PDB file of C-alpha atoms in Angstrom:
ATOM      1  CA  GLY E   1     -37.315 -13.346  49.207  1.00 85.00           C
ATOM      2  CA  ASP E   2     -39.139 -14.717  46.220  1.00 90.00           C
ATOM      3  CA  SER E   3     -40.866 -12.215  43.974  1.00 92.00           C
ATOM      4  CA  VAL E   4     -42.664 -11.828  40.662  1.00 95.00           C
ATOM      5  CA  THR E   5     -42.572  -8.815  38.373  1.00 95.00           C
ATOM      6  CA  GLN E   6     -45.032  -8.222  35.556  1.00 94.00           C
ATOM      7  CA  MET E   7     -45.141  -5.595  32.889  1.00 86.00           C
ATOM      8  CA  GLU E   8     -47.201  -2.573  33.744  1.00 81.00           C
ATOM      9  CA  GLY E   9     -50.600  -2.237  32.212  1.00 85.00           C
ATOM     10  CA  PRO E  10     -53.066  -1.574  30.976  1.00 93.00           C
ATOM     11  CA  VAL E  11     -52.510  -3.276  27.677  1.00 95.00           C
ATOM     12  CA  THR E  12     -54.977  -2.275  24.992  1.00 97.00           C
ATOM     13  CA  LEU E  13     -55.172  -4.310  21.806  1.00 97.00           C
ATOM     14  CA  SER E  14     -57.471  -4.694  18.860  1.00 97.00           C
ATOM     15  CA  GLU E  15     -59.185  -8.001  18.310  1.00 97.00           C
ATOM     16  CA  GLU E  16     -56.967 -10.601  16.618  1.00 97.00           C
ATOM     17  CA  ALA E  17     -53.780  -8.824  17.664  1.00 97.00           C
ATOM     18  CA  PHE E  18     -50.823 -10.689  19.154  1.00 98.00           C
ATOM     19  CA  LEU E  19     -50.460 -10.551  22.911  1.00 97.00           C
ATOM     20  CA  THR E  20     -47.369 -10.697  25.084  1.00 97.00           C
ATOM     21  CA  ILE E  21     -47.385 -10.031  28.805  1.00 97.00           C
ATOM     22  CA  ASN E  22     -43.944 -10.187  30.333  1.00 97.00           C
ATOM     23  CA  CYS E  23     -43.250 -11.881  33.626  1.00 97.00           C
ATOM     24  CA  THR E  24     -39.955 -12.397  35.409  1.00 97.00           C
ATOM     25  CA  TYR E  25     -39.291 -13.929  38.764  1.00 97.00           C
ATOM     26  CA  THR E  26     -36.735 -14.142  41.523  1.00 95.00           C
ATOM     27  CA  ALA E  27     -36.688 -17.306  43.550  1.00 93.00           C
ATOM     28  CA  THR E  28     -34.640 -19.842  45.373  1.00 86.00           C
ATOM     29  CA  GLY E  29     -34.509 -22.958  43.290  1.00 87.00           C
ATOM     30  CA  TYR E  30     -36.902 -23.658  40.459  1.00 89.00           C
ATOM     31  CA  PRO E  31     -40.448 -22.994  41.563  1.00 93.00           C
ATOM     32  CA  SER E  32     -43.590 -23.920  39.670  1.00 93.00           C
ATOM     33  CA  LEU E  33     -44.950 -20.981  37.688  1.00 96.00           C
ATOM     34  CA  PHE E  34     -48.537 -20.041  36.967  1.00 96.00           C
ATOM     35  CA  TRP E  35     -50.689 -17.633  35.051  1.00 96.00           C
ATOM     36  CA  TYR E  36     -54.070 -16.772  36.516  1.00 95.00           C
ATOM     37  CA  VAL E  37     -56.876 -14.718  34.997  1.00 95.00           C
ATOM     38  CA  GLN E  38     -59.378 -12.601  36.875  1.00 90.00           C
ATOM     39  CA  TYR E  39     -62.571 -11.346  35.305  1.00 89.00           C
ATOM     40  CA  PRO E  40     -64.298  -8.301  36.816  1.00 82.00           C
ATOM     41  CA  GLY E  41     -65.714  -8.985  40.271  1.00 75.00           C
ATOM     42  CA  GLU E  42     -64.568 -12.580  40.307  1.00 79.00           C
ATOM     43  CA  GLY E  43     -61.884 -14.686  41.893  1.00 80.00           C
ATOM     44  CA  LEU E  44     -58.905 -16.117  40.069  1.00 88.00           C
ATOM     45  CA  GLN E  45     -58.931 -18.902  37.552  1.00 90.00           C
ATOM     46  CA  LEU E  46     -55.895 -20.920  36.612  1.00 91.00           C
ATOM     47  CA  LEU E  47     -54.994 -20.263  33.010  1.00 95.00           C
ATOM     48  CA  LEU E  48     -51.853 -22.369  32.675  1.00 95.00           C
ATOM     49  CA  LYS E  49     -48.839 -23.573  34.567  1.00 94.00           C
ATOM     50  CA  ALA E  50     -45.361 -25.025  34.179  1.00 95.00           C
ATOM     51  CA  THR E  51     -43.539 -27.011  36.800  1.00 92.00           C
ATOM     52  CA  LYS E  52     -40.008 -27.222  35.459  1.00 92.00           C
ATOM     53  CA  ALA E  53     -37.571 -25.513  33.149  1.00 93.00           C
ATOM     54  CA  ASP E  54     -38.431 -25.540  29.437  1.00 95.00           C
ATOM     55  CA  ASP E  55     -41.980 -26.694  30.161  1.00 95.00           C
ATOM     56  CA  LYS E  56     -44.613 -24.966  28.080  1.00 97.00           C
ATOM     57  CA  GLY E  57     -48.002 -24.387  29.609  1.00 96.00           C
ATOM     58  CA  SER E  58     -50.912 -23.820  27.275  1.00 96.00           C
ATOM     59  CA  ASN E  59     -54.657 -23.323  27.474  1.00 95.00           C
ATOM     60  CA  LYS E  60     -57.332 -21.574  25.412  1.00 94.00           C
ATOM     61  CA  GLY E  61     -54.753 -20.368  22.897  1.00 97.00           C
ATOM     62  CA  PHE E  62     -52.496 -18.890  25.586  1.00 98.00           C
ATOM     63  CA  GLU E  63     -48.951 -20.176  26.017  1.00 98.00           C
ATOM     64  CA  ALA E  64     -46.029 -19.550  28.348  1.00 98.00           C
ATOM     65  CA  THR E  65     -42.622 -21.212  28.494  1.00 98.00           C
ATOM     66  CA  TYR E  66     -40.596 -21.618  31.680  1.00 97.00           C
ATOM     67  CA  ARG E  67     -37.201 -20.072  30.908  1.00 97.00           C
ATOM     68  CA  LYS E  68     -34.749 -20.573  33.733  1.00 94.00           C
ATOM     69  CA  GLU E  69     -31.926 -18.827  31.872  1.00 95.00           C
ATOM     70  CA  THR E  70     -33.858 -15.579  31.815  1.00 96.00           C
ATOM     71  CA  THR E  71     -36.053 -16.380  34.853  1.00 96.00           C
ATOM     72  CA  SER E  72     -39.086 -15.555  32.768  1.00 97.00           C
ATOM     73  CA  PHE E  73     -42.539 -16.913  32.044  1.00 98.00           C
ATOM     74  CA  HIS E  74     -44.022 -14.594  29.443  1.00 98.00           C
ATOM     75  CA  LEU E  75     -47.646 -15.065  28.438  1.00 98.00           C
ATOM     76  CA  GLU E  76     -48.501 -15.064  24.731  1.00 98.00           C
ATOM     77  CA  LYS E  77     -51.525 -15.472  22.539  1.00 98.00           C
ATOM     78  CA  GLY E  78     -51.550 -15.266  18.796  1.00 97.00           C
ATOM     79  CA  SER E  79     -54.960 -13.713  18.310  1.00 96.00           C
ATOM     80  CA  VAL E  80     -56.824 -12.107  21.188  1.00 97.00           C
ATOM     81  CA  GLN E  81     -60.589 -11.786  21.456  1.00 97.00           C
ATOM     82  CA  VAL E  82     -62.773  -9.277  23.240  1.00 96.00           C
ATOM     83  CA  SER E  83     -63.625 -11.996  25.734  1.00 95.00           C
ATOM     84  CA  ASP E  84     -59.960 -12.156  26.781  1.00 96.00           C
ATOM     85  CA  SER E  85     -60.296  -8.761  28.439  1.00 96.00           C
ATOM     86  CA  ALA E  86     -59.376  -9.352  32.067  1.00 95.00           C
ATOM     87  CA  VAL E  87     -56.555  -8.981  34.582  1.00 93.00           C
ATOM     88  CA  TYR E  88     -53.734 -11.486  34.244  1.00 96.00           C
ATOM     89  CA  PHE E  89     -51.519 -12.495  37.146  1.00 95.00           C
ATOM     90  CA  CYS E  90     -48.215 -14.294  36.991  1.00 96.00           C
ATOM     91  CA  ALA E  91     -47.357 -16.284  40.102  1.00 96.00           C
ATOM     92  CA  LEU E  92     -44.819 -18.654  41.540  1.00 94.00           C
ATOM     93  CA  ARG E  93     -45.194 -21.302  44.181  1.00 92.00           C
ATOM     94  CA  VAL E  94     -42.707 -20.935  46.981  1.00 89.00           C
ATOM     95  CA  ILE E  95     -40.669 -24.071  47.501  1.00 86.00           C
ATOM     96  CA  ASP E  96     -41.468 -24.940  51.093  1.00 81.00           C
ATOM     97  CA  LEU E  97     -43.851 -27.131  53.044  1.00 77.00           C
ATOM     98  CA  VAL E  98     -46.689 -24.636  52.759  1.00 81.00           C
ATOM     99  CA  GLY E  99     -46.416 -23.901  49.059  1.00 84.00           C
ATOM    100  CA  LYS E 100     -47.920 -20.452  49.096  1.00 88.00           C
ATOM    101  CA  LEU E 101     -48.277 -18.467  45.900  1.00 92.00           C
ATOM    102  CA  ILE E 102     -46.604 -15.145  45.293  1.00 92.00           C
ATOM    103  CA  PHE E 103     -48.277 -12.992  42.685  1.00 93.00           C
ATOM    104  CA  GLY E 104     -47.103 -10.307  40.351  1.00 93.00           C
ATOM    105  CA  GLN E 105     -48.937  -7.005  40.352  1.00 91.00           C
ATOM    106  CA  GLY E 106     -51.308  -8.012  37.581  1.00 93.00           C
ATOM    107  CA  THR E 107     -51.701  -6.720  34.048  1.00 94.00           C
ATOM    108  CA  THR E 108     -55.002  -5.453  32.765  1.00 94.00           C
ATOM    109  CA  LEU E 109     -55.775  -6.439  29.192  1.00 96.00           C
ATOM    110  CA  GLN E 110     -58.442  -4.638  27.238  1.00 96.00           C
ATOM    111  CA  VAL E 111     -59.317  -5.934  23.800  1.00 97.00           C
ATOM    112  CA  LYS E 112     -61.333  -3.679  21.542  1.00 96.00           C
ATOM    113  CA  PRO E 113     -63.501  -4.946  18.698  1.00 95.00           C
TER     114      PRO E 113
ATOM    115  CA  GLY K   1     -63.235 -30.064  39.230  1.00 71.00           C
ATOM    116  CA  ALA K   2     -62.530 -28.664  42.661  1.00 79.00           C
ATOM    117  CA  VAL K   3     -64.823 -25.850  43.721  1.00 85.00           C
ATOM    118  CA  VAL K   4     -64.520 -23.381  46.583  1.00 91.00           C
ATOM    119  CA  SER K   5     -67.697 -21.564  47.508  1.00 94.00           C
ATOM    120  CA  GLN K   6     -67.110 -18.167  49.115  1.00 96.00           C
ATOM    121  CA  HIS K   7     -69.853 -16.195  50.833  1.00 96.00           C
ATOM    122  CA  PRO K   8     -70.996 -13.549  50.909  1.00 97.00           C
ATOM    123  CA  SER K   9     -69.971 -12.176  47.537  1.00 95.00           C
ATOM    124  CA  TRP K  10     -70.400  -8.668  48.830  1.00 95.00           C
ATOM    125  CA  VAL K  11     -71.188  -7.089  52.166  1.00 97.00           C
ATOM    126  CA  ILE K  12     -71.657  -3.592  53.503  1.00 97.00           C
ATOM    127  CA  CYS K  13     -71.238  -3.075  57.229  1.00 96.00           C
ATOM    128  CA  LYS K  14     -71.076  -0.226  59.662  1.00 97.00           C
ATOM    129  CA  SER K  15     -67.810   0.873  61.172  1.00 97.00           C
ATOM    130  CA  GLY K  16     -67.113  -0.970  64.414  1.00 97.00           C
ATOM    131  CA  THR K  17     -69.037  -4.118  63.558  1.00 97.00           C
ATOM    132  CA  SER K  18     -67.626  -7.519  62.647  1.00 97.00           C
ATOM    133  CA  VAL K  19     -68.039  -9.408  59.412  1.00 98.00           C
ATOM    134  CA  LYS K  20     -67.546 -13.108  58.755  1.00 98.00           C
ATOM    135  CA  ILE K  21     -66.542 -14.491  55.386  1.00 98.00           C
ATOM    136  CA  GLU K  22     -66.879 -18.208  54.713  1.00 97.00           C
ATOM    137  CA  CYS K  23     -65.093 -20.446  52.288  1.00 96.00           C
ATOM    138  CA  ARG K  24     -66.243 -24.008  51.744  1.00 94.00           C
ATOM    139  CA  SER K  25     -64.592 -26.642  49.630  1.00 90.00           C
ATOM    140  CA  LEU K  26     -67.485 -28.450  47.988  1.00 89.00           C
ATOM    141  CA  ASP K  27     -66.001 -31.625  46.620  1.00 83.00           C
ATOM    142  CA  PHE K  28     -62.608 -32.005  48.200  1.00 83.00           C
ATOM    143  CA  GLN K  29     -60.852 -31.642  51.508  1.00 84.00           C
ATOM    144  CA  ALA K  30     -58.922 -28.421  51.900  1.00 85.00           C
ATOM    145  CA  THR K  31     -56.169 -29.092  54.377  1.00 83.00           C
ATOM    146  CA  THR K  32     -54.661 -25.686  53.724  1.00 90.00           C
ATOM    147  CA  MET K  33     -56.481 -22.438  53.024  1.00 93.00           C
ATOM    148  CA  PHE K  34     -54.904 -19.157  52.030  1.00 94.00           C
ATOM    149  CA  TRP K  35     -56.558 -15.791  52.595  1.00 96.00           C
ATOM    150  CA  TYR K  36     -55.727 -12.865  50.343  1.00 95.00           C
ATOM    151  CA  ARG K  37     -56.622  -9.237  50.258  1.00 95.00           C
ATOM    152  CA  GLN K  38     -56.748  -7.338  47.007  1.00 89.00           C
ATOM    153  CA  PHE K  39     -56.801  -3.572  46.737  1.00 82.00           C
ATOM    154  CA  PRO K  40     -58.262  -1.913  43.635  1.00 77.00           C
ATOM    155  CA  LYS K  41     -56.074  -2.477  40.601  1.00 73.00           C
ATOM    156  CA  GLN K  42     -53.428  -4.155  42.706  1.00 77.00           C
ATOM    157  CA  SER K  43     -52.140  -7.612  43.251  1.00 83.00           C
ATOM    158  CA  LEU K  44     -53.199 -10.145  45.822  1.00 89.00           C
ATOM    159  CA  MET K  45     -51.567  -9.770  49.200  1.00 91.00           C
ATOM    160  CA  LEU K  46     -51.370 -12.953  51.229  1.00 93.00           C
ATOM    161  CA  MET K  47     -52.783 -12.328  54.678  1.00 95.00           C
ATOM    162  CA  ALA K  48     -52.546 -15.704  56.305  1.00 95.00           C
ATOM    163  CA  THR K  49     -52.342 -19.429  55.835  1.00 93.00           C
ATOM    164  CA  SER K  50     -54.560 -21.764  57.801  1.00 91.00           C
ATOM    165  CA  ASN K  51     -54.364 -25.478  58.299  1.00 86.00           C
ATOM    166  CA  GLU K  52     -57.273 -27.540  59.514  1.00 83.00           C
ATOM    167  CA  GLY K  53     -57.284 -27.847  63.270  1.00 81.00           C
ATOM    168  CA  SER K  54     -54.407 -25.504  63.965  1.00 83.00           C
ATOM    169  CA  LYS K  55     -53.803 -21.810  64.374  1.00 88.00           C
ATOM    170  CA  ALA K  56     -53.361 -19.692  61.301  1.00 92.00           C
ATOM    171  CA  THR K  57     -49.992 -18.330  60.294  1.00 93.00           C
ATOM    172  CA  TYR K  58     -50.168 -14.634  59.557  1.00 95.00           C
ATOM    173  CA  GLU K  59     -47.950 -12.696  57.191  1.00 93.00           C
ATOM    174  CA  GLN K  60     -45.884  -9.871  58.535  1.00 93.00           C
ATOM    175  CA  GLY K  61     -47.898  -6.743  59.115  1.00 94.00           C
ATOM    176  CA  VAL K  62     -51.286  -8.469  59.283  1.00 95.00           C
ATOM    177  CA  GLU K  63     -53.088  -8.007  62.597  1.00 94.00           C
ATOM    178  CA  LYS K  64     -54.135 -11.435  63.794  1.00 93.00           C
ATOM    179  CA  ASP K  65     -56.537 -10.008  66.377  1.00 95.00           C
ATOM    180  CA  LYS K  66     -58.309  -8.031  63.708  1.00 96.00           C
ATOM    181  CA  PHE K  67     -58.474 -10.726  61.053  1.00 97.00           C
ATOM    182  CA  LEU K  68     -59.546 -13.885  62.834  1.00 96.00           C
ATOM    183  CA  ILE K  69     -59.188 -17.057  60.841  1.00 94.00           C
ATOM    184  CA  ASN K  70     -60.770 -20.331  61.803  1.00 91.00           C
ATOM    185  CA  HIS K  71     -60.238 -23.575  59.958  1.00 89.00           C
ATOM    186  CA  ALA K  72     -62.208 -25.972  62.099  1.00 83.00           C
ATOM    187  CA  SER K  73     -62.922 -28.583  59.455  1.00 88.00           C
ATOM    188  CA  LEU K  74     -61.477 -29.875  56.233  1.00 87.00           C
ATOM    189  CA  THR K  75     -64.217 -28.174  54.242  1.00 90.00           C
ATOM    190  CA  LEU K  76     -64.721 -24.856  55.984  1.00 92.00           C
ATOM    191  CA  SER K  77     -62.496 -21.884  56.720  1.00 94.00           C
ATOM    192  CA  THR K  78     -63.699 -18.510  57.910  1.00 95.00           C
ATOM    193  CA  LEU K  79     -62.226 -15.027  58.067  1.00 97.00           C
ATOM    194  CA  THR K  80     -63.757 -12.594  60.534  1.00 97.00           C
ATOM    195  CA  VAL K  81     -62.915  -8.937  60.229  1.00 97.00           C
ATOM    196  CA  THR K  82     -63.410  -7.593  63.726  1.00 97.00           C
ATOM    197  CA  SER K  83     -64.271  -4.002  64.558  1.00 97.00           C
ATOM    198  CA  ALA K  84     -64.168  -3.129  60.900  1.00 97.00           C
ATOM    199  CA  HIS K  85     -63.124   0.318  59.758  1.00 96.00           C
ATOM    200  CA  PRO K  86     -63.323   1.976  56.337  1.00 96.00           C
ATOM    201  CA  GLU K  87     -59.682   1.144  55.649  1.00 95.00           C
ATOM    202  CA  ASP K  88     -60.607  -2.535  55.849  1.00 96.00           C
ATOM    203  CA  SER K  89     -62.758  -2.122  52.773  1.00 96.00           C
ATOM    204  CA  SER K  90     -61.286  -4.404  50.172  1.00 95.00           C
ATOM    205  CA  PHE K  91     -61.755  -7.538  48.088  1.00 93.00           C
ATOM    206  CA  TYR K  92     -60.992 -10.679  50.076  1.00 95.00           C
ATOM    207  CA  ILE K  93     -60.266 -13.960  48.341  1.00 94.00           C
ATOM    208  CA  CYS K  94     -59.706 -17.407  49.750  1.00 95.00           C
ATOM    209  CA  SER K  95     -57.766 -20.163  48.061  1.00 94.00           C
ATOM    210  CA  ALA K  96     -57.702 -23.816  48.962  1.00 92.00           C
ATOM    211  CA  ARG K  97     -54.739 -25.971  48.321  1.00 86.00           C
ATOM    212  CA  THR K  98     -56.004 -29.195  46.834  1.00 73.00           C
ATOM    213  CA  THR K  99     -54.550 -32.406  48.071  1.00 64.00           C
ATOM    214  CA  GLY K 100     -51.889 -34.196  46.129  1.00 58.00           C
ATOM    215  CA  THR K 101     -48.237 -35.009  46.219  1.00 48.00           C
ATOM    216  CA  VAL K 102     -45.867 -32.855  44.240  1.00 49.00           C
ATOM    217  CA  ASN K 103     -48.115 -31.231  41.703  1.00 52.00           C
ATOM    218  CA  TYR K 104     -50.939 -30.015  43.879  1.00 63.00           C
ATOM    219  CA  GLY K 105     -53.083 -27.103  42.803  1.00 78.00           C
ATOM    220  CA  TYR K 106     -55.096 -24.241  44.146  1.00 88.00           C
ATOM    221  CA  THR K 107     -58.752 -23.409  43.851  1.00 89.00           C
ATOM    222  CA  PHE K 108     -59.899 -19.868  44.473  1.00 91.00           C
ATOM    223  CA  GLY K 109     -63.159 -18.616  45.840  1.00 93.00           C
ATOM    224  CA  SER K 110     -65.005 -15.956  43.886  1.00 92.00           C
ATOM    225  CA  GLY K 111     -64.116 -13.276  46.400  1.00 92.00           C
ATOM    226  CA  THR K 112     -65.950 -11.035  48.855  1.00 95.00           C
ATOM    227  CA  ARG K 113     -66.254  -7.302  48.349  1.00 94.00           C
ATOM    228  CA  LEU K 114     -66.299  -5.705  51.806  1.00 96.00           C
ATOM    229  CA  THR K 115     -67.351  -2.094  52.164  1.00 97.00           C
ATOM    230  CA  VAL K 116     -67.208  -0.506  55.604  1.00 97.00           C
ATOM    231  CA  VAL K 117     -69.215   2.686  55.982  1.00 97.00           C
TER     232      VAL K 117
END
């Protein structure tokens, strides 16, 4: 079945450092891909998405490119801030009538001043 | 934008009692609602998918008699944890699929922290 694998965390960075969180997927066909962010005690917020190969999703300085050759959707940000500290989830939307999301295990990011 | 209101945000209940969690779509019609369970420092596990006016579809391994899902209207879906036990303690999150054609989206509730004592 479809699955998503993220790099293990936690990831600890200093403010203004470069961020990469790796995400790879296994799926039938070419599903839409998402990155969600979860702040402590809250639900998930959509960070960015890409619906087809070579699409680049971007938002709030974060970017991710849909790479079908490597089945990857790595999240990057050039300069992280303390406020970016959160848990980040990579997800894919299963290609069926329901369209449920399958999530990776999540990566905790901690940014220190 | 689309908003899903989830209540309560946290609840503590005694073992053996039932707890109801509500999710309301405030400014759109949620034809499909997904219910997730999240263990500490782990990913979201899909429990079930509900469509308005029909029975929920449960994922493998999820007890449908224990986790009752009702989706009686286009703006309200509920999850009832029946005869709760300490192992049911978890963070429960609902997600509504927003209407649309190909590029539909999802809106998540803020989650409910359930503690069974």
